[in-house]
Coordinates of C-alpha atoms in Angstrom, one line a residue:
M1 CA -9.9 11.2 55.2
L2 CA -11.3 8.1 53.6
Y3 CA -12.5 10.2 50.7
F4 CA -9.0 11.5 50.0
E5 CA -7.5 8.0 50.3
A6 CA -10.1 6.7 47.8
L7 CA -9.4 9.7 45.5
R8 CA -5.7 9.1 45.6
S9 CA -6.2 5.4 44.9
V10 CA -8.3 6.3 41.8
M11 CA -5.7 8.7 40.6
E12 CA -2.9 6.3 41.0
S13 CA -4.7 3.6 39.0
S14 CA -5.9 6.0 36.3
G15 CA -4.2 6.6 33.0
F16 CA -3.0 10.0 34.2
A17 CA -0.5 8.3 36.6
G18 CA 1.3 6.7 33.7
L19 CA 0.9 9.4 31.1
T20 CA 4.3 10.4 29.5
G21 CA 5.3 13.2 27.2
G22 CA 5.7 10.5 24.5
N23 CA 2.1 9.3 25.0
I24 CA 0.8 12.8 24.6
V25 CA 2.8 13.3 21.4
M26 CA 1.4 10.0 20.0
L27 CA -2.2 10.9 21.0
I28 CA -1.7 14.2 19.0
V29 CA -0.3 12.1 16.1
A30 CA -3.5 9.9 16.3
G31 CA -5.6 13.0 16.2
V32 CA -3.8 14.4 13.2
L33 CA -4.2 11.0 11.3
L34 CA -7.9 11.0 12.2
Y35 CA -8.2 14.6 10.9
L36 CA -6.5 13.7 7.6
A37 CA -8.7 10.6 7.2
I38 CA -12.1 12.1 8.3
G39 CA -11.6 15.8 7.4
K40 CA -9.5 15.4 4.3
G41 CA -10.6 12.0 3.1
F42 CA -7.0 10.6 2.9
E43 CA -7.4 6.8 2.8
P44 CA -10.1 6.8 5.6
L45 CA -10.8 3.1 5.4
L46 CA -7.4 2.3 6.7
L47 CA -6.2 5.5 8.4
V48 CA -9.2 5.6 10.7
P49 CA -8.5 2.2 12.2
I50 CA -4.7 2.8 12.3
A51 CA -5.2 6.2 14.0
F52 CA -7.6 4.7 16.6
G53 CA -5.3 1.8 17.2
C54 CA -2.5 4.4 17.9
L55 CA -4.9 6.2 20.3
L56 CA -5.8 3.0 22.1
V57 CA -2.2 1.8 22.6
N58 CA -1.0 5.2 24.0
I59 CA -3.6 5.3 26.8
P60 CA -1.5 4.2 29.8
L61 CA -2.4 1.2 32.0
S62 CA -5.3 0.1 29.8
G63 CA -3.7 -3.4 29.3
I64 CA -5.0 -3.5 25.8
M65 CA -1.7 -4.8 24.4
E66 CA -0.8 -7.0 27.3
E67 CA -0.6 -10.8 27.0
H68 CA -4.4 -11.3 27.2
G69 CA -5.3 -7.8 25.9
F70 CA -7.7 -7.3 22.9
L71 CA -5.2 -5.7 20.6
N72 CA -2.6 -8.3 21.4
Y73 CA -5.0 -10.9 20.0
V74 CA -5.8 -8.7 17.0
F75 CA -2.1 -8.3 16.3
F76 CA -1.8 -12.1 15.9
G77 CA -3.2 -11.8 12.3
A78 CA -0.6 -9.1 11.4
K79 CA 2.2 -10.9 13.1
H80 CA 1.6 -14.1 11.1
E81 CA 0.9 -12.2 7.8
I82 CA -2.7 -13.3 7.7
Y83 CA -4.3 -9.9 7.2
P84 CA -2.2 -8.6 4.2
V85 CA -2.7 -11.9 2.3
I86 CA -6.5 -11.8 2.8
I87 CA -6.5 -8.2 1.7
F88 CA -4.7 -9.3 -1.5
M89 CA -7.6 -11.7 -2.2
G90 CA -10.0 -8.8 -1.9
V91 CA -7.9 -6.6 -4.1
G92 CA -7.8 -9.4 -6.7
A93 CA -11.6 -9.7 -6.6
L94 CA -11.9 -5.9 -7.1
T95 CA -9.3 -5.6 -9.9
D96 CA -10.0 -5.8 -13.6
F97 CA -6.8 -7.1 -15.3
A98 CA -8.2 -6.7 -18.8
P99 CA -6.3 -3.5 -19.6
L100 CA -3.0 -5.3 -18.8
M101 CA -4.0 -8.3 -21.0
A102 CA -5.1 -6.1 -23.8
N103 CA -1.7 -4.3 -23.9
P104 CA 0.8 -6.6 -22.2
I105 CA 3.7 -4.3 -23.0
T106 CA 2.5 -2.1 -20.2
F107 CA 3.7 -4.8 -17.8
L108 CA 7.2 -3.3 -18.3
L109 CA 5.9 0.0 -17.0
G110 CA 4.8 -1.7 -13.8
A111 CA 8.3 -3.1 -13.5
A112 CA 10.0 0.2 -14.2
A113 CA 8.0 1.9 -11.5
Q114 CA 9.8 -0.2 -8.9
L115 CA 12.9 1.9 -9.4
G116 CA 12.3 3.8 -6.2
V117 CA 12.2 0.5 -4.2
F118 CA 15.8 -0.2 -5.1
I119 CA 17.1 3.4 -4.7
A120 CA 15.5 3.5 -1.2
L121 CA 17.0 0.1 -0.4
F122 CA 20.6 1.4 -0.9
G123 CA 19.7 4.8 0.7
A124 CA 18.4 3.0 3.9
M125 CA 21.6 0.9 4.1
V126 CA 23.7 4.1 3.8
L127 CA 21.7 5.6 6.7
G128 CA 22.6 2.7 8.9
F129 CA 19.6 0.4 8.7
S130 CA 20.3 -3.4 8.4
V131 CA 19.7 -4.9 5.0
K132 CA 16.4 -6.5 6.2
E133 CA 15.2 -3.2 7.6
A134 CA 16.3 -1.4 4.4
A135 CA 14.3 -3.9 2.3
S136 CA 11.2 -3.3 4.4
I137 CA 11.6 0.5 4.1
A138 CA 12.3 0.3 0.3
I139 CA 9.1 -1.5 -0.5
I140 CA 7.1 1.6 0.5
G141 CA 8.1 2.9 -3.0
G142 CA 5.7 0.4 -4.5
A143 CA 2.8 2.3 -2.9
D144 CA 1.3 -1.0 -1.7
G145 CA 0.3 -1.0 2.0
P146 CA -0.4 -4.8 2.4
T147 CA 2.8 -5.8 0.7
S148 CA 4.8 -3.3 2.9
I149 CA 3.2 -4.9 6.0
Y150 CA 3.7 -8.4 4.8
L151 CA 7.4 -7.9 4.0
T152 CA 8.1 -5.9 7.2
M153 CA 6.5 -8.5 9.5
K154 CA 8.7 -11.2 7.9
M155 CA 12.0 -9.2 7.9
A156 CA 11.8 -6.2 10.4
P157 CA 8.7 -6.3 12.6
Q158 CA 10.3 -3.7 15.0
I159 CA 9.7 -1.0 12.4
L160 CA 6.2 -2.0 11.3
G161 CA 4.5 1.1 12.7
A162 CA 6.6 3.6 10.8
V163 CA 6.7 1.6 7.6
A164 CA 2.9 1.1 7.6
V165 CA 2.1 4.7 8.4
A166 CA 4.5 5.9 5.7
A167 CA 3.2 3.5 3.1
Y168 CA -0.5 4.3 3.6
S169 CA 0.2 8.1 4.0
Y170 CA 2.0 8.2 0.6
M171 CA -0.8 6.1 -1.0
A172 CA -3.2 8.7 0.2
L173 CA -1.0 11.5 -1.0
V174 CA -0.7 10.2 -4.6
P175 CA -2.7 13.1 -6.1
L176 CA -0.3 15.6 -4.4
I177 CA 3.1 13.8 -5.0
Q178 CA 2.8 12.4 -8.5
P179 CA 1.7 15.4 -10.6
P180 CA 4.9 17.6 -10.1
V181 CA 7.1 14.6 -10.9
I182 CA 5.1 13.8 -14.0
K183 CA 5.1 17.4 -15.2
L184 CA 8.9 17.6 -14.7
L185 CA 9.5 14.6 -16.9
T186 CA 7.0 15.2 -19.7
T187 CA 6.1 18.1 -22.0
K188 CA 2.6 19.3 -22.7
A189 CA 2.8 17.6 -26.1
D190 CA 3.7 14.3 -24.4
R191 CA 0.7 14.6 -22.1
G192 CA -1.6 15.1 -25.0
I193 CA -0.7 12.0 -26.9
R194 CA -3.8 10.0 -27.8
M195 CA -3.6 6.2 -27.6
D196 CA -5.5 3.7 -29.7
N197 CA -8.5 1.9 -28.1
L198 CA -7.7 -1.3 -26.3
R199 CA -8.7 -4.6 -27.9
P200 CA -11.6 -6.6 -26.3
V201 CA -10.4 -9.3 -23.9
S202 CA -12.2 -12.7 -24.1
K203 CA -13.7 -14.6 -21.2
T204 CA -11.2 -17.4 -21.8
E205 CA -8.2 -15.0 -21.4
R206 CA -9.7 -13.5 -18.2
V207 CA -10.1 -17.0 -16.6
L208 CA -6.7 -18.3 -17.8
F209 CA -4.8 -15.1 -16.7
P210 CA -4.8 -15.7 -12.9
I211 CA -4.1 -19.4 -13.3
V212 CA -1.1 -18.8 -15.6
V213 CA 0.3 -15.9 -13.6
T214 CA 0.1 -18.0 -10.4
V215 CA 1.9 -21.0 -11.8
A216 CA 4.5 -18.9 -13.7
S217 CA 5.4 -16.6 -10.8
G218 CA 5.3 -19.5 -8.3
L219 CA 7.7 -21.6 -10.3
I220 CA 10.1 -18.7 -11.0
L221 CA 9.8 -17.1 -7.5
P222 CA 8.1 -19.4 -4.9
A223 CA 8.4 -16.7 -2.2
S224 CA 5.9 -14.6 -4.2
V225 CA 3.1 -17.2 -4.0
P226 CA 1.4 -16.1 -0.8
L227 CA 0.8 -12.6 -2.3
I228 CA 0.5 -13.2 -6.0
G229 CA -1.2 -16.5 -5.7
I230 CA -4.0 -15.2 -3.4
L231 CA -4.3 -12.0 -5.4
M232 CA -4.9 -14.2 -8.5
F233 CA -7.3 -16.5 -6.6
G234 CA -9.4 -13.4 -5.7
N235 CA -9.3 -12.4 -9.4
L236 CA -10.4 -15.9 -10.5
L237 CA -13.4 -15.6 -8.2
R238 CA -14.2 -12.4 -10.1
E239 CA -13.7 -13.7 -13.6
C240 CA -14.8 -17.4 -13.6
G241 CA -18.5 -16.5 -13.5
V242 CA -19.6 -19.4 -11.2
T243 CA -18.5 -18.0 -7.8
E244 CA -20.4 -14.7 -7.6
R245 CA -21.3 -15.1 -3.9
L246 CA -17.6 -15.8 -3.0
N247 CA -16.5 -12.9 -5.2
L248 CA -18.9 -10.5 -3.5
A249 CA -17.8 -11.7 -0.1
A250 CA -14.2 -11.2 -0.9
Q251 CA -14.9 -7.7 -2.2
N252 CA -17.1 -6.6 0.7
E253 CA -17.6 -8.4 4.0
I254 CA -14.2 -10.2 4.2
L255 CA -12.2 -7.3 2.8
N256 CA -13.9 -4.8 5.1
T257 CA -13.6 -6.9 8.2
V258 CA -9.9 -7.7 7.7
T259 CA -9.2 -4.0 6.8
I260 CA -10.5 -3.0 10.3
F261 CA -8.3 -5.6 12.1
L262 CA -5.2 -4.8 10.0
G263 CA -5.6 -1.1 10.7
L264 CA -6.0 -1.6 14.5
A265 CA -3.0 -4.1 14.5
V266 CA -0.8 -1.5 12.7
G267 CA -1.9 1.3 15.0
S268 CA -1.1 -1.0 18.0
T269 CA 2.6 -0.9 17.0
M270 CA 2.7 2.9 17.3
D271 CA 3.3 3.1 21.0
A272 CA 5.5 6.1 22.1
P273 CA 8.7 4.2 23.0
N274 CA 8.9 2.4 19.7
F275 CA 7.6 5.1 17.4
L276 CA 9.1 8.3 18.6
T277 CA 12.7 7.7 17.3
L278 CA 15.0 9.2 14.8
D279 CA 14.7 6.1 12.7
T280 CA 11.0 6.8 12.3
I281 CA 11.8 10.2 10.7
K282 CA 14.4 8.5 8.4
I283 CA 11.8 5.8 7.4
I284 CA 9.2 8.4 6.5
L285 CA 11.7 10.5 4.5
L286 CA 13.1 7.4 2.7
G287 CA 9.5 6.3 1.9
L288 CA 9.0 9.7 0.2
V289 CA 12.2 9.3 -1.8
A290 CA 11.2 5.8 -2.8
F291 CA 7.7 6.9 -4.0
I292 CA 9.1 9.9 -6.0
F293 CA 11.7 7.7 -7.8
S294 CA 9.1 5.0 -8.5
T295 CA 6.9 7.6 -10.2
A296 CA 10.0 8.9 -12.1
G297 CA 11.1 5.5 -13.1
G298 CA 7.7 4.6 -14.6
T299 CA 7.5 8.0 -16.4
L300 CA 11.0 7.8 -17.8
F301 CA 10.4 4.3 -19.1
G302 CA 7.1 5.6 -20.6
Q303 CA 9.3 8.2 -22.5
L304 CA 11.4 5.3 -23.8
M305 CA 8.3 3.4 -24.9
K306 CA 7.0 6.6 -26.6
V307 CA 10.1 6.8 -28.7
L308 CA 10.2 3.1 -29.5
S309 CA 6.5 3.1 -30.5
G310 CA 6.8 6.1 -32.7
G311 CA 4.9 8.4 -30.5
K312 CA 1.9 6.0 -29.9
I313 CA 2.3 5.7 -26.1
N314 CA 1.6 8.5 -23.8
P315 CA 4.6 8.5 -21.3
M316 CA 2.3 9.7 -18.4
I317 CA 0.8 6.2 -18.1
G318 CA 4.2 5.0 -16.8
A319 CA 3.6 7.0 -13.6
A320 CA 0.6 4.7 -12.9
G321 CA 3.0 1.8 -12.6
V322 CA 3.0 2.1 -8.8
S323 CA 0.6 -0.1 -7.0
A324 CA -1.9 2.5 -5.7
V325 CA -4.9 1.1 -7.6
P326 CA -6.8 3.0 -9.0
M327 CA -5.6 6.3 -7.6
A328 CA -2.4 6.5 -9.7
A329 CA -4.4 5.8 -12.9
R330 CA -6.9 8.5 -12.0
V331 CA -4.1 11.0 -11.4
V332 CA -2.9 10.4 -15.0
Q333 CA -6.4 10.8 -16.3
R334 CA -7.1 14.0 -14.5
M335 CA -3.8 15.5 -15.5
C336 CA -4.4 14.6 -19.1
Q337 CA -8.0 16.0 -19.2
R338 CA -7.0 19.2 -17.5
E339 CA -5.0 20.1 -20.6
Y340 CA -6.8 17.9 -23.2
P341 CA -10.5 17.4 -22.1
S342 CA -11.3 15.0 -25.0
N343 CA -8.4 12.7 -24.3
F344 CA -9.1 9.6 -22.2
L345 CA -6.2 7.7 -20.8
L346 CA -7.8 5.9 -17.8
M347 CA -8.0 2.4 -19.2
H348 CA -4.5 2.7 -20.7
A349 CA -3.2 3.8 -17.3
M350 CA -4.9 0.9 -15.6
G351 CA -2.7 -1.5 -17.4
P352 CA 0.6 -0.4 -15.8
N353 CA -1.4 0.3 -12.6
V354 CA -2.5 -3.3 -12.0
A355 CA 0.9 -4.5 -13.3
G356 CA 2.4 -2.5 -10.5
V357 CA 0.5 -4.6 -8.0
I358 CA 2.1 -7.7 -9.4
G359 CA 5.5 -5.9 -9.7
T360 CA 5.6 -4.9 -6.1
A361 CA 4.7 -8.4 -5.0
V362 CA 7.4 -9.8 -7.2
A363 CA 9.9 -7.3 -5.7
A364 CA 8.9 -8.3 -2.2
G365 CA 9.3 -12.0 -3.1
T366 CA 12.7 -11.3 -4.6
M367 CA 13.9 -9.6 -1.4
L368 CA 12.5 -12.5 0.7
T369 CA 14.3 -15.0 -1.5
L370 CA 17.6 -13.2 -1.5
L371 CA 17.7 -12.1 2.1
T372 CA 16.2 -15.0 4.0
H373 CA 18.0 -17.9 2.4

């Protein structure tokens, strides 16, 4: 008798007692994300922590997200926008802005590739989301996960899980989503256009660039300083030549550590009651729309620049204007070399690609300025 009482007590305190259909669905979702990350190599550095965070938070009665639970403390860094900003420092330390400095006109392609952000903004409002939720959803079109998390935590934290999963999923799917859009908007002759070699960029230019961009963007749009300023700080560590230890730390130990905690924090928002809603499906679909139109916007503006330059600019590089660095630039290079093996566009595509990082941060800062004041 005592044995059965003890067994019943164990069962009542086990996770099985609190397991719901929603938990089961989310555990399956976590499994699918782990498969995509591990089996297919889709953004594994972030999808693995996100998926495992989702798995942890959907095990009933664990207490891991309660007031003194581990994930609740981990979530502090996401709640207060610490992780996305630190990740921007690491991205800056990893990024070479020389292609953008060598051909500054490609900055316009990074701006044009924000088209999907504003289309999704209006689409989300039509579907019934508040303007702050719509802004958080729209920024997915920039293909920049940290910016999406940063803006969403400030404006609509209740939809963080869906926004983050959509943003990083579409970043991972860049090689599948972008090529059909690029082919639809370019001809084979367009894709074969050869561009002149980029000019060398001096050490002085490399050092001054992050300083000038920080001051200029900060004075024009102060709300962009946390993202652009720290991005440029990371780049200054890379380029100044006297902080190599800090540069390597920003690129490696710091970036890797914060990536783990950010992924777990995002996964912790994917509990069944909050994630399994009709709004989540809408957010994921709107994110896809935003990403497609951002790719189209950059490519179409590339077509305009091709005409204005007398055929000297390959319009494909406009598609690299989204923030997915360097994946979008690599997609352009692969598409070009598939048809024209001797044509090299990677460095030309990197110009709008890194411009897209700045452009998405500026778009987020603009939304913060307009919608929170």
